[in-house]
Coordinates of C-alpha atoms in Angstrom, one line a residue:
X158 CA 13.5 -28.0 39.1
X159 CA 15.0 -26.4 42.2
X160 CA 17.0 -23.3 41.6
X161 CA 20.6 -23.7 42.8
X162 CA 22.4 -20.7 41.3
X163 CA 21.7 -17.1 42.4
X164 CA 22.9 -13.6 41.5
X165 CA 23.2 -12.7 45.2
X166 CA 23.7 -14.5 48.5
X167 CA 22.2 -12.2 51.0
X168 CA 23.4 -12.9 54.5
X169 CA 20.8 -11.5 57.1
X170 CA 17.0 -11.3 56.5
X171 CA 16.8 -8.0 58.4
X172 CA 15.5 -4.8 57.0
X173 CA 18.7 -3.9 55.0
X174 CA 19.0 -7.3 53.4
X175 CA 15.4 -7.5 52.7
X176 CA 15.0 -4.1 51.1
X177 CA 18.2 -4.7 49.0
X178 CA 16.8 -8.2 47.9
X179 CA 13.4 -6.6 46.9
X180 CA 15.0 -4.0 44.8
X181 CA 17.5 -6.2 42.9
X182 CA 14.8 -8.9 42.3
X183 CA 12.6 -6.2 40.9
X184 CA 15.3 -5.8 38.2
X185 CA 15.4 -9.5 37.4
X186 CA 18.1 -10.6 39.8
X187 CA 17.8 -13.7 42.0
X188 CA 18.5 -13.7 45.7
X189 CA 19.2 -16.5 48.2
X190 CA 18.7 -15.1 51.7
X191 CA 20.0 -16.8 54.8
X192 CA 19.7 -15.9 58.4
X193 CA 21.0 -17.8 61.5
X194 CA 17.7 -16.9 63.3
X195 CA 14.6 -19.1 62.8
X196 CA 12.6 -16.1 61.5
X197 CA 12.9 -13.2 59.2
X198 CA 13.0 -9.5 60.1
X199 CA 16.1 -9.4 62.4
X200 CA 15.7 -7.0 65.3
X201 CA 12.4 -5.5 64.0
X202 CA 10.8 -9.0 64.3
X203 CA 7.3 -8.9 65.8
X204 CA 5.4 -11.9 67.1
X205 CA 1.6 -11.8 67.9
X206 CA 0.1 -12.5 71.3
X207 CA -3.7 -12.3 71.6
X208 CA -3.9 -9.6 68.9
X209 CA -0.9 -7.7 70.4
X210 CA 2.1 -7.2 68.1
X211 CA 5.1 -7.8 70.4
X212 CA 8.4 -6.0 69.5
X213 CA 10.6 -8.8 70.5
X214 CA 13.8 -6.8 70.4
X215 CA 12.9 -3.5 71.8
X216 CA 10.5 -0.7 70.8
X217 CA 10.6 0.2 67.1
X218 CA 8.8 3.4 66.2
X219 CA 9.1 4.3 62.5
X220 CA 9.8 7.9 61.9
X221 CA 11.4 9.9 59.1
X222 CA 11.7 13.3 57.5
X223 CA 12.4 11.6 54.1
X224 CA 9.2 11.5 52.0
X225 CA 10.8 9.1 49.5
X226 CA 11.5 6.6 52.3
X227 CA 8.0 7.2 53.8
X228 CA 6.4 6.6 50.4
X229 CA 8.6 3.5 49.9
X230 CA 7.7 1.8 53.1
X231 CA 4.1 2.5 52.7
X232 CA 4.0 0.2 49.8
X233 CA 4.3 -2.8 52.1
X234 CA 2.3 -1.7 55.1
X235 CA -0.5 0.5 56.5
X236 CA 0.8 2.5 59.4
X237 CA -1.3 3.8 62.3
X238 CA -0.7 7.3 63.7
X239 CA 1.3 6.4 66.8
X240 CA 3.4 9.2 68.3
X241 CA 6.1 8.3 70.7
X242 CA 5.7 10.1 74.0
X243 CA 7.8 8.3 76.5
X244 CA 7.8 8.8 80.3
X245 CA 10.6 8.6 82.9
X246 CA 10.4 7.5 86.4
X247 CA 13.0 8.7 89.0
X248 CA 12.3 7.4 92.4
X249 CA 8.7 8.2 93.1
X250 CA 8.6 11.0 90.5
X251 CA 7.3 10.8 86.9
X252 CA 8.4 13.1 84.1
X253 CA 7.7 13.6 80.4
X254 CA 10.1 13.1 77.8
X255 CA 11.6 14.5 75.7
X256 CA 12.9 17.4 78.1
X257 CA 10.0 19.9 77.5
X258 CA 7.9 22.4 79.5
X259 CA 5.9 19.5 81.0
X260 CA 9.2 18.1 82.3
X261 CA 10.4 21.5 83.6
X262 CA 7.0 22.3 85.2
X263 CA 7.2 18.9 87.1
X264 CA 10.9 19.5 88.1
X265 CA 10.5 23.2 89.3
X266 CA 6.9 24.2 89.4
X267 CA 7.5 26.8 86.6
X268 CA 4.9 27.7 84.0
X269 CA 6.5 29.8 81.3
X270 CA 9.5 29.2 78.8
X271 CA 11.3 32.2 80.2
X272 CA 11.1 30.7 83.7
X273 CA 12.5 27.4 82.4
X274 CA 15.3 29.0 80.5
X275 CA 16.3 31.0 83.5
X276 CA 16.3 27.9 85.8
X277 CA 18.4 26.0 83.3
X278 CA 20.8 28.8 83.0
X279 CA 21.2 29.1 86.7
X280 CA 22.3 25.4 86.9
X281 CA 24.5 25.1 83.9
X282 CA 28.1 24.5 84.9
X283 CA 30.6 26.4 82.5
X284 CA 34.1 24.9 82.3
X285 CA 36.8 27.4 83.2
X286 CA 38.7 29.1 80.5
X287 CA 36.3 27.9 77.9
X288 CA 37.8 24.4 77.9
X289 CA 36.0 21.5 76.3
X290 CA 34.3 18.9 78.5
X291 CA 36.5 15.8 79.0
X292 CA 33.8 13.4 80.0
X293 CA 30.0 12.9 79.7
X294 CA 29.1 14.4 83.0
X295 CA 31.0 17.6 82.4
X296 CA 29.3 17.8 78.9
X297 CA 25.8 17.3 80.4
X298 CA 26.2 19.7 83.3
X299 CA 27.4 22.3 80.8
X300 CA 24.3 21.8 78.6
X301 CA 21.4 21.2 81.1
X302 CA 22.5 21.7 84.7
X303 CA 22.4 19.6 87.8
X304 CA 18.7 18.7 88.1
X305 CA 18.0 17.3 84.7
X306 CA 21.4 15.6 84.7
X307 CA 21.1 13.9 88.1
X308 CA 17.4 12.8 87.7
X309 CA 17.0 12.0 84.1
X310 CA 20.4 11.4 82.4
X311 CA 22.9 10.0 84.8
X312 CA 21.6 6.8 86.0
X313 CA 20.0 5.9 82.6
X314 CA 23.2 6.6 80.7
X315 CA 25.4 4.7 83.2
X316 CA 23.1 1.6 82.8
X317 CA 23.1 1.9 79.0
X318 CA 26.8 2.0 78.7
X319 CA 27.9 0.0 81.8
X320 CA 30.2 2.8 82.9
X321 CA 30.1 5.9 85.2
X322 CA 29.4 9.1 83.3
X323 CA 32.8 10.5 84.3
X324 CA 34.4 7.5 82.4
X325 CA 32.3 8.1 79.3
X326 CA 33.4 10.4 76.5
X327 CA 31.7 13.7 76.0
X328 CA 30.9 13.3 72.4
X329 CA 28.1 10.8 73.4
X330 CA 25.9 13.8 74.1
X331 CA 27.2 16.6 72.0
X332 CA 23.8 18.2 72.4
X333 CA 20.7 17.6 74.5
X334 CA 17.4 19.0 73.0
X335 CA 15.5 21.2 75.4
X336 CA 12.1 22.1 74.1
X337 CA 10.4 25.1 75.5
X338 CA 6.9 23.9 74.5
X339 CA 4.4 21.7 76.1
X340 CA 4.9 18.9 73.4
X341 CA 5.6 15.3 74.4
X342 CA 6.2 14.1 70.8
X343 CA 9.7 12.6 71.1
X344 CA 10.5 12.9 67.3
X345 CA 10.1 15.9 65.3
X346 CA 9.8 14.0 62.0
X347 CA 6.6 14.6 60.1
X348 CA 6.1 11.0 59.2
X349 CA 5.6 8.6 62.2
X350 CA 3.7 5.4 63.0
X351 CA 3.6 1.7 63.6
X352 CA 2.7 -0.8 61.0
X353 CA -0.8 -2.1 61.8
X354 CA 0.1 -5.7 60.8
X355 CA 3.6 -5.6 62.5
X356 CA 7.1 -5.3 61.2
X357 CA 7.5 -9.1 60.2
X358 CA 4.7 -8.7 57.6
X359 CA 6.7 -6.0 55.9
X360 CA 9.7 -8.1 55.6
X361 CA 7.7 -11.1 54.4
X362 CA 6.5 -9.0 51.5
X363 CA 9.9 -7.5 50.7
X364 CA 11.4 -11.1 50.5
X365 CA 8.5 -12.5 48.2
X366 CA 10.4 -14.3 45.3
X367 CA 13.5 -14.9 47.3
X368 CA 14.8 -18.3 48.4
X369 CA 15.0 -18.0 52.2
X370 CA 16.9 -20.4 54.4
X371 CA 16.5 -19.8 58.2
X372 CA 18.4 -21.2 61.0
X373 CA 21.4 -21.1 58.7
X374 CA 24.9 -19.7 59.8
X375 CA 26.9 -18.1 57.0
X376 CA 30.3 -19.9 57.7
X377 CA 28.7 -23.3 58.1
X378 CA 26.6 -22.9 55.0
X379 CA 29.6 -21.9 52.9
X380 CA 31.5 -24.8 54.2
X381 CA 28.6 -27.2 53.4
X382 CA 28.3 -25.9 49.9
X383 CA 32.1 -26.3 49.3
X384 CA 31.9 -29.9 50.5
X385 CA 29.0 -30.5 48.1
X386 CA 31.0 -29.2 45.3
X387 CA 34.0 -31.3 46.1
X388 CA 31.7 -34.4 46.2
X389 CA 30.1 -33.6 42.9
X390 CA 26.6 -33.1 44.5
X391 CA 24.1 -30.3 43.8
X392 CA 24.8 -27.3 45.8
X393 CA 23.9 -23.7 46.0
X394 CA 26.1 -21.1 44.3
X395 CA 26.0 -17.4 43.8
X396 CA 27.8 -14.6 42.0
X397 CA 28.0 -12.0 44.7
X398 CA 27.4 -11.7 48.5
X399 CA 25.7 -9.0 50.6
X400 CA 27.0 -9.5 54.1
X401 CA 25.0 -7.7 56.9
X402 CA 26.7 -9.4 59.9
X403 CA 29.6 -8.2 62.1
X404 CA 32.4 -7.0 59.8
X405 CA 35.0 -8.1 62.3
X406 CA 33.6 -11.6 62.5
X407 CA 33.7 -11.8 58.7
X408 CA 37.4 -11.4 58.8
X409 CA 37.8 -13.8 61.7
X410 CA 38.6 -10.9 64.1
X411 CA 42.0 -10.8 62.5
X412 CA 42.6 -7.2 63.5
X413 CA 40.9 -7.5 66.9
X414 CA 37.3 -7.3 68.3
X415 CA 35.2 -4.2 67.7
X416 CA 33.2 -3.2 70.7
X417 CA 29.4 -3.4 71.0
X418 CA 26.8 -3.0 73.6
X419 CA 24.0 -5.6 73.9
X420 CA 20.6 -6.0 75.5
X421 CA 18.6 -8.5 77.3
X422 CA 14.8 -8.7 77.1
X423 CA 12.7 -10.0 79.9
X424 CA 9.1 -10.5 78.5
X425 CA 6.2 -11.0 80.7
X426 CA 2.8 -12.2 79.4
X427 CA -0.2 -10.9 81.5
X428 CA -3.4 -12.2 80.1
X429 CA -5.5 -11.2 83.1
X430 CA -4.1 -7.5 83.1
X431 CA -5.7 -5.1 80.7
X432 CA -3.4 -2.1 81.3
X433 CA -0.1 -2.4 83.1
X434 CA 1.5 1.1 82.9
X435 CA -0.7 3.3 80.7
X436 CA 2.0 4.1 78.2
X437 CA 4.0 2.2 75.5
X438 CA 7.5 3.2 76.9
X439 CA 8.5 4.2 80.4
X440 CA 12.2 4.8 81.3
X441 CA 13.6 4.1 84.7
X442 CA 16.4 6.6 85.2
X443 CA 17.8 5.4 88.6
X444 CA 20.9 3.4 88.2
X445 CA 19.8 1.1 91.1
X446 CA 17.0 -0.3 89.0
X447 CA 18.7 -2.7 86.6
X448 CA 16.5 -2.2 83.5
X449 CA 16.3 1.0 81.5
X450 CA 12.8 0.8 80.5
X451 CA 9.6 -1.2 80.4
X452 CA 7.6 -1.5 77.1
X453 CA 4.0 -2.2 77.0
X454 CA 3.3 -3.4 73.5
X455 CA -0.5 -3.0 73.2
X456 CA -0.1 0.8 73.5
X457 CA 1.6 0.9 70.2
X458 CA -1.8 -0.2 68.9
X459 CA -3.8 2.2 71.1
X460 CA -4.8 -0.6 73.5
X461 CA -5.9 -3.3 71.0
X462 CA -5.6 -7.0 72.1
X463 CA -6.6 -9.0 75.0
X464 CA -4.6 -8.8 78.3
X465 CA -1.2 -7.3 77.9
X466 CA 2.5 -8.1 77.3
X467 CA 5.4 -6.1 78.8
X468 CA 9.1 -6.3 78.2
X469 CA 11.8 -5.1 80.6
X470 CA 15.0 -4.1 78.8
X471 CA 18.4 -4.7 80.4
X472 CA 21.6 -3.3 78.9
X473 CA 24.5 -5.7 78.9
X474 CA 28.2 -6.0 77.9
X475 CA 28.4 -7.8 74.6
X476 CA 30.0 -11.3 74.6
X477 CA 30.4 -13.8 71.8
X478 CA 27.0 -15.5 71.2
X479 CA 25.0 -12.4 72.2
X480 CA 23.4 -10.0 69.7
X481 CA 25.5 -6.9 69.2
X482 CA 22.9 -4.1 69.2
X483 CA 25.0 -0.9 69.5
X484 CA 28.4 -0.3 67.9
X485 CA 30.6 1.7 70.3
X486 CA 31.7 4.4 68.0
X487 CA 34.5 5.9 70.0
X488 CA 37.7 7.0 68.4
X489 CA 39.6 3.7 69.0
X490 CA 36.8 1.5 67.6
X491 CA 36.2 3.8 64.6
X492 CA 39.9 3.6 63.7
X493 CA 39.8 -0.2 64.1
X494 CA 36.7 -0.2 61.8
X495 CA 38.5 1.8 59.2
X496 CA 41.1 -0.9 59.1
X497 CA 38.4 -3.6 58.5
X498 CA 37.0 -1.3 55.8
X499 CA 40.3 -1.4 53.9
X500 CA 40.1 -5.2 54.0
X501 CA 36.5 -5.2 52.9
X502 CA 37.4 -3.0 49.8
X503 CA 39.8 -5.7 48.6
X504 CA 37.1 -8.5 48.9
X505 CA 35.9 -9.4 45.4
X506 CA 32.2 -9.6 44.9
X507 CA 31.3 -9.0 48.6
X508 CA 29.1 -6.0 49.8
X509 CA 28.9 -5.0 53.4
X510 CA 25.8 -3.3 54.6
X511 CA 23.6 -2.6 57.7
X512 CA 24.5 -1.6 61.2
X513 CA 26.9 -4.5 61.8
X514 CA 28.5 -4.6 58.3
X515 CA 29.0 -0.8 58.3
X516 CA 29.6 -0.5 62.1
X517 CA 27.1 2.4 62.7
X518 CA 23.7 2.7 64.5
X519 CA 21.0 3.3 61.9
X520 CA 17.4 4.3 62.5
X521 CA 15.0 2.3 60.4
X522 CA 14.5 5.0 57.7
X523 CA 18.3 5.3 57.3
X524 CA 18.6 1.5 56.9
X525 CA 16.1 1.7 54.1
X526 CA 17.8 4.7 52.4
X527 CA 21.2 3.0 52.6
X528 CA 19.9 -0.3 51.2
X529 CA 18.1 1.5 48.4
X530 CA 21.3 3.4 47.4
X531 CA 23.3 0.2 47.5
X532 CA 20.8 -1.7 45.4
X533 CA 20.6 1.3 42.9
X534 CA 24.4 1.3 42.5
X535 CA 24.4 -2.5 42.0
X536 CA 21.7 -2.2 39.3
X537 CA 23.6 0.6 37.5
X538 CA 26.8 -1.5 37.6
X539 CA 25.2 -4.5 35.9
X540 CA 23.3 -2.6 33.2

């Protein structure tokens, strides 16, 4: 007999929805999981090309300082020891990221931390009268000075946000880490790596036991089930909804549209090329180059796989029909989101989760933590 009634309808088979589903199912609850895409895993979806796990929606390097989260995700995957050490290209010059002694040595020919600190100090532009920066350019110049800003921040940031730095708010870069060591490890978290079988395999395991419907739009699905009920036919039903889509879309944009930034990915398969760029991630910091970075996926696996696959990443203004990758958390949008939150609190038996449902950017470990906390609260409330 086909199960038709579920404790939860989970809208979105990404990381948040999948972790939540796994946890509540472990306590005897049932989940119907739907996703408008034809595959699970959302933006961490990985395909496989000649033994290479391709990060279809941008580089995803798992990193965390939370031992509980690290232990949790390791139940579902074996991780390699990949450490993110991106490079940056400005014109014909190549620099290490994050900004560290290798970067400073390449910029200025210096060798010691004291020399680097003195050089940065000589370039920092203080605002008169102790005023606060009114835009991103002023903030960056006050933090790192002219050379780092012009070569490694300005063009990349303007591409990412689609606006000049003088038009961007200063809070975007409240701080810029400068590391006075020869260490190219981008993250400082003690736990880092890439799942050896790709991220999709993790989500497949998380969703074991759930009923999963792909290529299924939430609104259309709800209308179809309502029509089935009216016609006296068998239909799906549920007690509660976890919604991980855009919160403003859930409410038909009744208070206005929240702002997002999107991305466009241009993938190129190179079966005859063994090694295209020698590094997993290389940023292109000139504004004149339209993409922000090139990812070579096989380097996440230390060169495993035949040939190579690269992806050029292009920032884009979000428009309906595009994937909203980054919430624009400026003051105006945060105020609008707060109004949507008030509407959400009035919704009976509907939970809102994930980066779109909660209108905030999450690293993967923070997604897992938030989903675990929500699931725990749900389990407690039903005991």
